[in-house]
Amino acid sequence: MKSTKILGLALAGILSIGGVTAIAHASNNTVMTEQAVEQDSYKENKLKEVALNAFQKNFNETVDTKNLYERNNEFYEIGGHKFYMTEWANENSEFINGNTAIYYTAVIDVETNKITSLQYHPGEPENQNYENFSYDEAKNLASNFVKANNLLDGKSYEFSEAQSKEVNTAKDSEGGWYYHFYFKYDGGKTCLVNVNKDLKQVTEFILDVDALQG
């Protein structure tokens, strides 16, 4: 009887220890999860700061974060490379249409914190006067933008006249609000710069278009 009691106590002790260990593991996992969430949240906030600063620096636009909605904030991967997309818009809906639509969208390389795509959409033009803004004026504006903002990090580049003219004279581009200009750099990569005809300024650029689109 005595040995049976001792065995029972021993088993109870083992079970007790096992229970404590299980609780400890669960507690550690909870702490690790909370830390991961905090780290992701911290990273997101830092990336949003990068985006907001980029809008100010490149487009001279201060995003009204108090009155615009945050949309489409997400991490994603293309070809094993991780990106973060963040967006602010004046309507909290899945799709934004109409001439009152305003939105700001940024895509950031998570590893380098470098902006890979930046877009400011100010809404549709109020009239047709934008049609008077010439291709050559917009081309010079885009070229100056690339140089002044050191958009390609000092890498040598050249303006792709043939590709730009082909896209801007295509039938489906007639009456469009944007001119699209292409620059070749860094061993064949393509940078796209869009000029808003109504505002007469660059409102979007995409680095390494092919890679970003997967």
PDB file of N, CA, C and O in Angstrom, residues 139 143 146 152 155-164 181-193:
ATOM      1  N   LYS A 139       7.359  65.261 -71.695  1.00  0.00           N
ATOM      2  CA  LYS A 139       8.601  64.474 -71.765  1.00  0.00           C
ATOM      3  C   LYS A 139       9.726  65.181 -71.008  1.00  0.00           C
ATOM      4  O   LYS A 139      10.450  64.556 -70.221  1.00  0.00           O
ATOM      5  N   SER A 143      11.651  63.799 -67.657  1.00  0.00           N
ATOM      6  CA  SER A 143      13.116  63.647 -67.652  1.00  0.00           C
ATOM      7  C   SER A 143      13.742  64.446 -66.514  1.00  0.00           C
ATOM      8  O   SER A 143      14.648  63.962 -65.823  1.00  0.00           O
ATOM      9  N   VAL A 146      13.095  62.650 -63.115  1.00  0.00           N
ATOM     10  CA  VAL A 146      13.993  61.515 -62.868  1.00  0.00           C
ATOM     11  C   VAL A 146      15.352  62.008 -62.387  1.00  0.00           C
ATOM     12  O   VAL A 146      15.930  61.469 -61.425  1.00  0.00           O
ATOM     13  N   LEU A 152      16.771  56.958 -59.992  1.00  0.00           N
ATOM     14  CA  LEU A 152      17.420  55.688 -60.312  1.00  0.00           C
ATOM     15  C   LEU A 152      18.751  55.521 -59.583  1.00  0.00           C
ATOM     16  O   LEU A 152      19.645  54.792 -60.028  1.00  0.00           O
ATOM     17  N   LYS A 155      22.302  55.538 -61.155  1.00  0.00           N
ATOM     18  CA  LYS A 155      22.613  54.573 -62.224  1.00  0.00           C
ATOM     19  C   LYS A 155      22.429  55.253 -63.581  1.00  0.00           C
ATOM     20  O   LYS A 155      21.569  56.120 -63.746  1.00  0.00           O
ATOM     21  N   SER A 156      23.225  54.846 -64.556  1.00  0.00           N
ATOM     22  CA  SER A 156      23.079  55.408 -65.890  1.00  0.00           C
ATOM     23  C   SER A 156      21.759  54.941 -66.494  1.00  0.00           C
ATOM     24  O   SER A 156      21.300  53.824 -66.232  1.00  0.00           O
ATOM     25  N   TYR A 157      21.142  55.805 -67.279  1.00  0.00           N
ATOM     26  CA  TYR A 157      19.851  55.474 -67.870  1.00  0.00           C
ATOM     27  C   TYR A 157      19.678  56.233 -69.173  1.00  0.00           C
ATOM     28  O   TYR A 157      20.413  57.178 -69.476  1.00  0.00           O
ATOM     29  N   GLU A 158      18.703  55.805 -69.954  1.00  0.00           N
ATOM     30  CA  GLU A 158      18.377  56.521 -71.182  1.00  0.00           C
ATOM     31  C   GLU A 158      16.871  56.527 -71.387  1.00  0.00           C
ATOM     32  O   GLU A 158      16.164  55.597 -70.975  1.00  0.00           O
ATOM     33  N   PHE A 159      16.404  57.595 -71.990  1.00  0.00           N
ATOM     34  CA  PHE A 159      14.979  57.727 -72.260  1.00  0.00           C
ATOM     35  C   PHE A 159      14.611  56.829 -73.437  1.00  0.00           C
ATOM     36  O   PHE A 159      15.288  56.825 -74.469  1.00  0.00           O
ATOM     37  N   SER A 160      13.548  56.063 -73.297  1.00  0.00           N
ATOM     38  CA  SER A 160      13.095  55.161 -74.349  1.00  0.00           C
ATOM     39  C   SER A 160      12.040  55.866 -75.201  1.00  0.00           C
ATOM     40  O   SER A 160      10.841  55.773 -74.933  1.00  0.00           O
ATOM     41  N   GLU A 161      12.520  56.568 -76.216  1.00  0.00           N
ATOM     42  CA  GLU A 161      11.625  57.366 -77.060  1.00  0.00           C
ATOM     43  C   GLU A 161      10.626  56.499 -77.821  1.00  0.00           C
ATOM     44  O   GLU A 161       9.427  56.794 -77.863  1.00  0.00           O
ATOM     45  N   ALA A 162      11.121  55.408 -78.402  1.00  0.00           N
ATOM     46  CA  ALA A 162      10.255  54.559 -79.222  1.00  0.00           C
ATOM     47  C   ALA A 162       9.101  53.977 -78.402  1.00  0.00           C
ATOM     48  O   ALA A 162       7.939  54.020 -78.813  1.00  0.00           O
ATOM     49  N   GLN A 163       9.431  53.425 -77.231  1.00  0.00           N
ATOM     50  CA  GLN A 163       8.401  52.817 -76.391  1.00  0.00           C
ATOM     51  C   GLN A 163       7.415  53.865 -75.893  1.00  0.00           C
ATOM     52  O   GLN A 163       6.197  53.634 -75.858  1.00  0.00           O
ATOM     53  N   SER A 164       7.927  55.027 -75.507  1.00  0.00           N
ATOM     54  CA  SER A 164       7.060  56.091 -74.994  1.00  0.00           C
ATOM     55  C   SER A 164       6.097  56.587 -76.067  1.00  0.00           C
ATOM     56  O   SER A 164       4.901  56.757 -75.817  1.00  0.00           O
ATOM     57  N   PHE A 181       5.935  57.695 -69.806  1.00  0.00           N
ATOM     58  CA  PHE A 181       7.310  57.767 -70.297  1.00  0.00           C
ATOM     59  C   PHE A 181       8.151  56.655 -69.678  1.00  0.00           C
ATOM     60  O   PHE A 181       8.045  56.372 -68.483  1.00  0.00           O
ATOM     61  N   TYR A 182       9.016  56.063 -70.519  1.00  0.00           N
ATOM     62  CA  TYR A 182       9.803  54.909 -70.095  1.00  0.00           C
ATOM     63  C   TYR A 182      11.291  55.230 -70.134  1.00  0.00           C
ATOM     64  O   TYR A 182      11.775  55.880 -71.073  1.00  0.00           O
ATOM     65  N   PHE A 183      11.980  54.750 -69.118  1.00  0.00           N
ATOM     66  CA  PHE A 183      13.421  54.943 -69.009  1.00  0.00           C
ATOM     67  C   PHE A 183      14.079  53.583 -68.776  1.00  0.00           C
ATOM     68  O   PHE A 183      13.647  52.818 -67.918  1.00  0.00           O
ATOM     69  N   LYS A 184      15.124  53.289 -69.552  1.00  0.00           N
ATOM     70  CA  LYS A 184      15.859  52.044 -69.405  1.00  0.00           C
ATOM     71  C   LYS A 184      17.093  52.286 -68.538  1.00  0.00           C
ATOM     72  O   LYS A 184      17.811  53.275 -68.732  1.00  0.00           O
ATOM     73  N   TYR A 185      17.342  51.362 -67.591  1.00  0.00           N
ATOM     74  CA  TYR A 185      18.458  51.549 -66.679  1.00  0.00           C
ATOM     75  C   TYR A 185      18.931  50.207 -66.113  1.00  0.00           C
ATOM     76  O   TYR A 185      18.235  49.190 -66.227  1.00  0.00           O
ATOM     77  N   ASP A 186      20.095  50.201 -65.534  1.00  0.00           N
ATOM     78  CA  ASP A 186      20.614  49.064 -64.772  1.00  0.00           C
ATOM     79  C   ASP A 186      20.475  47.732 -65.521  1.00  0.00           C
ATOM     80  O   ASP A 186      19.876  46.784 -65.021  1.00  0.00           O
ATOM     81  N   GLY A 187      21.035  47.681 -66.718  1.00  0.00           N
ATOM     82  CA  GLY A 187      21.074  46.425 -67.448  1.00  0.00           C
ATOM     83  C   GLY A 187      19.769  45.975 -68.056  1.00  0.00           C
ATOM     84  O   GLY A 187      19.543  44.774 -68.223  1.00  0.00           O
ATOM     85  N   GLY A 188      18.886  46.926 -68.375  1.00  0.00           N
ATOM     86  CA  GLY A 188      17.653  46.556 -69.064  1.00  0.00           C
ATOM     87  C   GLY A 188      16.377  46.700 -68.258  1.00  0.00           C
ATOM     88  O   GLY A 188      15.282  46.375 -68.757  1.00  0.00           O
ATOM     89  N   LYS A 189      16.464  47.159 -67.012  1.00  0.00           N
ATOM     90  CA  LYS A 189      15.244  47.394 -66.240  1.00  0.00           C
ATOM     91  C   LYS A 189      14.488  48.588 -66.825  1.00  0.00           C
ATOM     92  O   LYS A 189      15.073  49.451 -67.483  1.00  0.00           O
ATOM     93  N   THR A 190      13.192  48.624 -66.550  1.00  0.00           N
ATOM     94  CA  THR A 190      12.355  49.701 -67.088  1.00  0.00           C
ATOM     95  C   THR A 190      11.673  50.470 -65.975  1.00  0.00           C
ATOM     96  O   THR A 190      11.026  49.886 -65.098  1.00  0.00           O
ATOM     97  N   CYS A 191      11.826  51.779 -66.022  1.00  0.00           N
ATOM     98  CA  CYS A 191      11.141  52.670 -65.073  1.00  0.00           C
ATOM     99  C   CYS A 191      10.049  53.414 -65.837  1.00  0.00           C
ATOM    100  O   CYS A 191      10.288  53.949 -66.921  1.00  0.00           O
ATOM    101  N   LEU A 192       8.851  53.438 -65.278  1.00  0.00           N
ATOM    102  CA  LEU A 192       7.727  54.153 -65.878  1.00  0.00           C
ATOM    103  C   LEU A 192       7.442  55.423 -65.078  1.00  0.00           C
ATOM    104  O   LEU A 192       7.345  55.382 -63.846  1.00  0.00           O
ATOM    105  N   VAL A 193       7.310  56.529 -65.783  1.00  0.00           N
ATOM    106  CA  VAL A 193       6.968  57.808 -65.146  1.00  0.00           C
ATOM    107  C   VAL A 193       5.732  58.364 -65.840  1.00  0.00           C
ATOM    108  O   VAL A 193       5.730  58.553 -67.066  1.00  0.00           O
TER     109      VAL A 193
END
